[in-house]
mmCIF file of C-alpha atoms in Angstrom:
data_model
loop_
_atom_site.group_PDB
_atom_site.id
_atom_site.type_symbol
_atom_site.label_atom_id
_atom_site.label_comp_id
_atom_site.label_asym_id
_atom_site.label_seq_id
_atom_site.Cartn_x
_atom_site.Cartn_y
_atom_site.Cartn_z
ATOM 1 C CA MET R 1 -0.216 0.004 0.076
ATOM 2 C CA ILE R 2 0.969 3.762 -0.878
ATOM 3 C CA ASP R 3 0.932 6.058 1.907
ATOM 4 C CA LEU R 4 -0.764 9.029 0.677
ATOM 5 C CA SER R 5 0.347 11.265 3.879
ATOM 6 C CA GLY R 6 1.409 13.962 1.427
ATOM 7 C CA PHE R 7 -1.421 13.954 -0.686
ATOM 8 C CA VAL R 8 -4.684 13.567 1.133
ATOM 9 C CA MET R 9 -5.883 16.295 4.012
ATOM 10 C CA LYS R 10 -6.949 13.809 7.360
ATOM 11 C CA LYS R 11 -10.106 14.955 7.096
ATOM 12 C CA ILE R 12 -11.032 13.782 3.881
ATOM 13 C CA SER R 13 -11.507 10.079 3.270
ATOM 14 C CA ILE R 14 -13.943 8.090 1.109
ATOM 15 C CA ARG R 15 -15.538 5.220 1.704
ATOM 16 C CA LEU R 16 -18.334 2.710 -0.182
ATOM 17 C CA GLN R 17 -21.129 4.630 -1.210
ATOM 18 C CA ARG R 18 -24.536 3.296 0.845
ATOM 19 C CA VAL R 19 -28.660 3.590 -0.199
ATOM 20 C CA ASN R 20 -28.492 5.964 2.748
ATOM 21 C CA ASP R 21 -26.113 8.255 1.244
ATOM 22 C CA ALA R 22 -29.595 9.384 -1.321
ATOM 23 C CA GLN R 23 -30.936 12.201 0.565
ATOM 24 C CA ARG R 24 -27.604 13.779 0.514
ATOM 25 C CA PHE R 25 -26.216 12.958 -3.319
ATOM 26 C CA CYS R 26 -29.479 14.813 -4.040
ATOM 27 C CA GLU R 27 -29.846 17.614 -2.253
ATOM 28 C CA ILE R 28 -25.850 18.260 -3.969
ATOM 29 C CA LEU R 29 -27.083 16.855 -7.382
ATOM 30 C CA ASN R 30 -30.176 18.748 -7.196
ATOM 31 C CA ASN R 31 -28.459 22.236 -6.759
ATOM 32 C CA LYS R 32 -29.280 24.533 -9.341
ATOM 33 C CA ASN R 33 -25.510 25.775 -9.496
ATOM 34 C CA PHE R 34 -24.345 22.087 -10.125
ATOM 35 C CA ILE R 35 -24.218 22.503 -14.049
ATOM 36 C CA TYR R 36 -21.767 20.170 -15.198
ATOM 37 C CA PHE R 37 -23.378 17.352 -14.940
ATOM 38 C CA SER R 38 -27.553 17.357 -15.879
ATOM 39 C CA ILE R 39 -28.662 13.649 -14.025
ATOM 40 C CA LYS R 40 -30.994 15.662 -11.009
ATOM 41 C CA PRO R 41 -32.602 12.636 -9.635
ATOM 42 C CA SER R 42 -35.359 11.939 -7.122
ATOM 43 C CA LEU R 43 -34.703 10.457 -4.191
ATOM 44 C CA GLU R 44 -36.239 6.734 -5.321
ATOM 45 C CA GLU R 45 -33.802 7.349 -8.366
ATOM 46 C CA GLU R 46 -30.792 8.358 -6.330
ATOM 47 C CA ARG R 47 -31.662 5.100 -3.718
ATOM 48 C CA LYS R 48 -32.427 2.839 -6.828
ATOM 49 C CA TYR R 49 -28.801 3.979 -8.293
ATOM 50 C CA LEU R 50 -27.400 3.559 -5.198
ATOM 51 C CA SER R 51 -28.711 -0.175 -4.663
ATOM 52 C CA GLN R 52 -27.086 -1.545 -7.681
ATOM 53 C CA ASN R 53 -23.167 -0.628 -6.910
ATOM 54 C CA SER R 54 -22.892 -4.018 -5.381
ATOM 55 C CA LYS R 55 -23.838 -5.323 -8.510
ATOM 56 C CA LYS R 56 -21.463 -3.300 -10.088
ATOM 57 C CA ARG R 57 -18.346 -3.693 -8.252
ATOM 58 C CA LYS R 58 -18.365 -7.328 -8.961
ATOM 59 C CA LYS R 59 -18.870 -6.915 -12.414
ATOM 60 C CA ASN R 60 -16.502 -4.998 -12.189
ATOM 61 C CA ILE R 61 -18.338 -1.954 -14.184
ATOM 62 C CA GLU R 62 -18.313 0.816 -11.657
ATOM 63 C CA HIS R 63 -16.617 1.149 -7.963
ATOM 64 C CA ASN R 64 -18.788 4.495 -6.474
ATOM 65 C CA TYR R 65 -17.452 5.775 -3.202
ATOM 66 C CA THR R 66 -18.813 8.912 -1.229
ATOM 67 C CA ILE R 67 -16.225 11.026 -0.030
ATOM 68 C CA ILE R 68 -16.754 12.218 3.747
ATOM 69 C CA TYR R 69 -14.662 15.516 4.391
ATOM 70 C CA ASP R 70 -14.819 16.889 8.014
ATOM 71 C CA LYS R 71 -16.607 13.401 8.917
ATOM 72 C CA LYS R 72 -19.645 15.372 6.084
ATOM 73 C CA ILE R 73 -20.472 13.324 2.889
ATOM 74 C CA ALA R 74 -19.195 16.359 1.058
ATOM 75 C CA GLY R 75 -19.776 14.051 -2.577
ATOM 76 C CA ALA R 76 -18.920 11.022 -4.707
ATOM 77 C CA VAL R 77 -16.218 10.152 -6.715
ATOM 78 C CA GLY R 78 -16.221 6.613 -8.793
ATOM 79 C CA ILE R 79 -14.106 4.840 -11.235
ATOM 80 C CA LYS R 80 -16.271 3.039 -14.377
ATOM 81 C CA ILE R 81 -14.601 0.292 -16.251
ATOM 82 C CA ASN R 82 -14.378 0.569 -20.378
ATOM 83 C CA GLN R 83 -15.956 -2.876 -20.895
ATOM 84 C CA HIS R 84 -14.358 -3.212 -23.948
ATOM 85 C CA SER R 85 -10.846 -2.096 -22.965
ATOM 86 C CA GLN R 86 -10.639 -3.152 -18.993
ATOM 87 C CA HIS R 87 -7.774 -1.936 -17.895
ATOM 88 C CA VAL R 88 -9.015 1.489 -18.451
ATOM 89 C CA GLY R 89 -11.142 2.768 -16.635
ATOM 90 C CA GLU R 90 -12.607 6.881 -16.845
ATOM 91 C CA ILE R 91 -12.833 8.674 -13.346
ATOM 92 C CA GLY R 92 -16.063 11.122 -12.209
ATOM 93 C CA TYR R 93 -16.397 13.062 -9.341
ATOM 94 C CA PHE R 94 -19.112 15.532 -7.583
ATOM 95 C CA ILE R 95 -18.207 17.883 -5.038
ATOM 96 C CA ASP R 96 -20.953 20.030 -3.366
ATOM 97 C CA GLU R 97 -20.734 23.602 -3.153
ATOM 98 C CA ASN R 98 -20.158 23.887 0.014
ATOM 99 C CA PHE R 99 -16.433 22.467 -0.704
ATOM 100 C CA TRP R 100 -15.366 23.944 -3.797
ATOM 101 C CA ASN R 101 -12.534 25.420 -3.774
ATOM 102 C CA LYS R 102 -10.918 23.312 -1.124
ATOM 103 C CA GLY R 103 -8.960 20.070 -2.422
ATOM 104 C CA ILE R 104 -11.152 17.908 -1.521
ATOM 105 C CA ALA R 105 -11.750 17.174 -5.490
ATOM 106 C CA SER R 106 -8.004 16.803 -5.814
ATOM 107 C CA CYS R 107 -7.407 14.512 -2.600
ATOM 108 C CA ALA R 108 -10.453 12.487 -3.977
ATOM 109 C CA VAL R 109 -8.640 11.473 -7.187
ATOM 110 C CA LYS R 110 -6.403 10.600 -5.554
ATOM 111 C CA LEU R 111 -7.143 8.132 -3.187
ATOM 112 C CA ILE R 112 -9.151 6.709 -5.815
ATOM 113 C CA GLU R 113 -6.525 6.167 -8.467
ATOM 114 C CA GLN R 114 -4.372 4.597 -5.688
ATOM 115 C CA ILE R 115 -7.695 2.192 -5.424
ATOM 116 C CA GLY R 116 -7.616 1.710 -9.910
ATOM 117 C CA PHE R 117 -3.771 1.097 -10.244
ATOM 118 C CA ASN R 118 -3.081 -0.971 -7.181
ATOM 119 C CA GLU R 119 -6.354 -2.863 -6.251
ATOM 120 C CA LEU R 120 -8.477 -2.591 -9.768
ATOM 121 C CA ASN R 121 -4.897 -3.228 -12.065
ATOM 122 C CA LEU R 122 -5.956 -0.511 -13.854
ATOM 123 C CA GLU R 123 -3.161 0.365 -16.709
ATOM 124 C CA ARG R 124 -4.896 4.122 -17.522
ATOM 125 C CA ILE R 125 -6.999 6.119 -15.914
ATOM 126 C CA GLU R 126 -8.905 8.938 -17.530
ATOM 127 C CA ILE R 127 -10.959 11.886 -16.505
ATOM 128 C CA MET R 128 -13.031 13.835 -19.051
ATOM 129 C CA MET R 129 -15.057 17.174 -18.966
ATOM 130 C CA ILE R 130 -16.533 20.196 -20.758
ATOM 131 C CA PRO R 131 -13.361 22.490 -21.139
ATOM 132 C CA ASP R 132 -15.880 24.969 -19.526
ATOM 133 C CA ASN R 133 -15.333 23.430 -16.202
ATOM 134 C CA ILE R 134 -12.337 24.970 -15.645
ATOM 135 C CA GLY R 135 -12.466 23.137 -11.356
ATOM 136 C CA SER R 136 -12.378 20.187 -12.943
ATOM 137 C CA VAL R 137 -9.472 21.369 -15.525
ATOM 138 C CA ARG R 138 -7.614 21.794 -12.174
ATOM 139 C CA VAL R 139 -8.368 18.908 -10.488
ATOM 140 C CA ALA R 140 -7.084 16.892 -13.467
ATOM 141 C CA GLU R 141 -3.570 19.159 -13.608
ATOM 142 C CA LYS R 142 -3.278 19.134 -9.876
ATOM 143 C CA CYS R 143 -3.637 15.592 -10.280
ATOM 144 C CA ASN R 144 -0.988 15.393 -13.104
ATOM 145 C CA TYR R 145 -2.995 13.765 -16.149
ATOM 146 C CA LYS R 146 -1.693 14.698 -19.172
ATOM 147 C CA ARG R 147 -4.516 16.874 -21.933
ATOM 148 C CA GLU R 148 -4.303 13.645 -24.338
ATOM 149 C CA GLY R 149 -7.103 16.109 -26.785
ATOM 150 C CA LEU R 150 -9.996 17.411 -26.756
ATOM 151 C CA LEU R 151 -13.332 15.223 -28.153
ATOM 152 C CA SER R 152 -16.051 16.477 -30.533
ATOM 153 C CA ASN R 153 -19.317 15.658 -29.225
ATOM 154 C CA ARG R 154 -18.521 13.378 -26.031
ATOM 155 C CA ILE R 155 -20.336 14.855 -23.331
ATOM 156 C CA PHE R 156 -24.764 14.916 -23.269
ATOM 157 C CA ASN R 157 -25.830 17.596 -20.781
ATOM 158 C CA ASP R 158 -28.243 19.734 -20.579
ATOM 159 C CA GLY R 159 -29.896 18.993 -23.646
ATOM 160 C CA LYS R 160 -26.814 19.701 -25.402
ATOM 161 C CA TYR R 161 -23.637 17.440 -27.089
ATOM 162 C CA HIS R 162 -20.102 19.312 -26.313
ATOM 163 C CA ASP R 163 -16.745 18.641 -26.724
ATOM 164 C CA ALA R 164 -14.794 16.847 -24.021
ATOM 165 C CA TYR R 165 -11.014 17.130 -22.824
ATOM 166 C CA LEU R 166 -9.458 14.153 -22.289
ATOM 167 C CA TYR R 167 -7.006 13.824 -19.567
ATOM 168 C CA ALA R 168 -5.619 10.310 -18.634
ATOM 169 C CA LYS R 169 -2.428 8.731 -16.808
ATOM 170 C CA LEU R 170 -1.215 5.389 -17.676
ATOM 171 C CA LYS R 171 0.023 3.521 -14.218
ATOM 172 C CA LYS R 172 3.641 3.740 -15.258
ATOM 173 C CA GLU R 173 3.494 7.702 -14.636
ATOM 174 C CA TYR R 174 1.632 6.657 -11.214
ATOM 175 C CA TYR R 175 4.327 5.105 -10.133
ATOM 176 C CA LEU R 176 6.783 7.324 -11.069
ATOM 177 C CA GLY R 177 4.850 10.188 -9.446
ATOM 178 C CA PHE R 178 5.650 8.294 -6.047
ATOM 179 C CA GLN R 179 9.455 7.283 -7.092
ATOM 180 C CA ILE R 180 9.598 11.165 -7.594
ATOM 181 C CA MET R 181 8.207 11.845 -4.439
ATOM 182 C CA LYS R 182 10.394 9.459 -2.303
ATOM 183 C CA PHE R 183 13.472 10.717 -3.025
ATOM 184 C CA ASN R 184 12.527 14.619 -2.919
ATOM 185 C CA ALA R 185 11.755 13.606 0.647
ATOM 186 C CA GLY R 186 15.105 12.097 1.054
ATOM 187 C CA TYR R 187 14.087 8.049 0.885
ATOM 188 C CA TYR R 188 17.016 7.503 -1.308
ATOM 189 C CA GLU R 189 20.344 7.518 0.032
#
């Protein structure tokens, strides 16, 4: 297990999602300022979605987690496995507006990528976002993902198609980053 203490604020953790997270997730997702994720679920729809998580994990389709900040639910993060190329996963996340600009999404991405590379044995992890989503661009770049291109009409949001930036990190880049960190921290003689 790789120590992430240098990356993760002590107040942030992730845990498997629970059906009783539905109320909180609905509050976050139905916020009028939450514009880059057009799904606005009802409480019943969210409960149904969350009740499928165990099956999705067992089938290696999705691995979804609740983000906890200072003992409160701050959002969610997950990895969706590409079913045609199972060595590739895509990270998605959402954060409550009250917790924006605190580094929570970046920490959650670091935690979920550890799961992706170490437990799910992924070779590549991607993050996609609408170019206007500056917060998500910052998260990807802060977490050392490389922008690989602009995909035309890749994301459907709010009734129309949008282009998307594609960011990615390879497993070898992930491990190289930890080697550099250890070197800079004086672990190598």
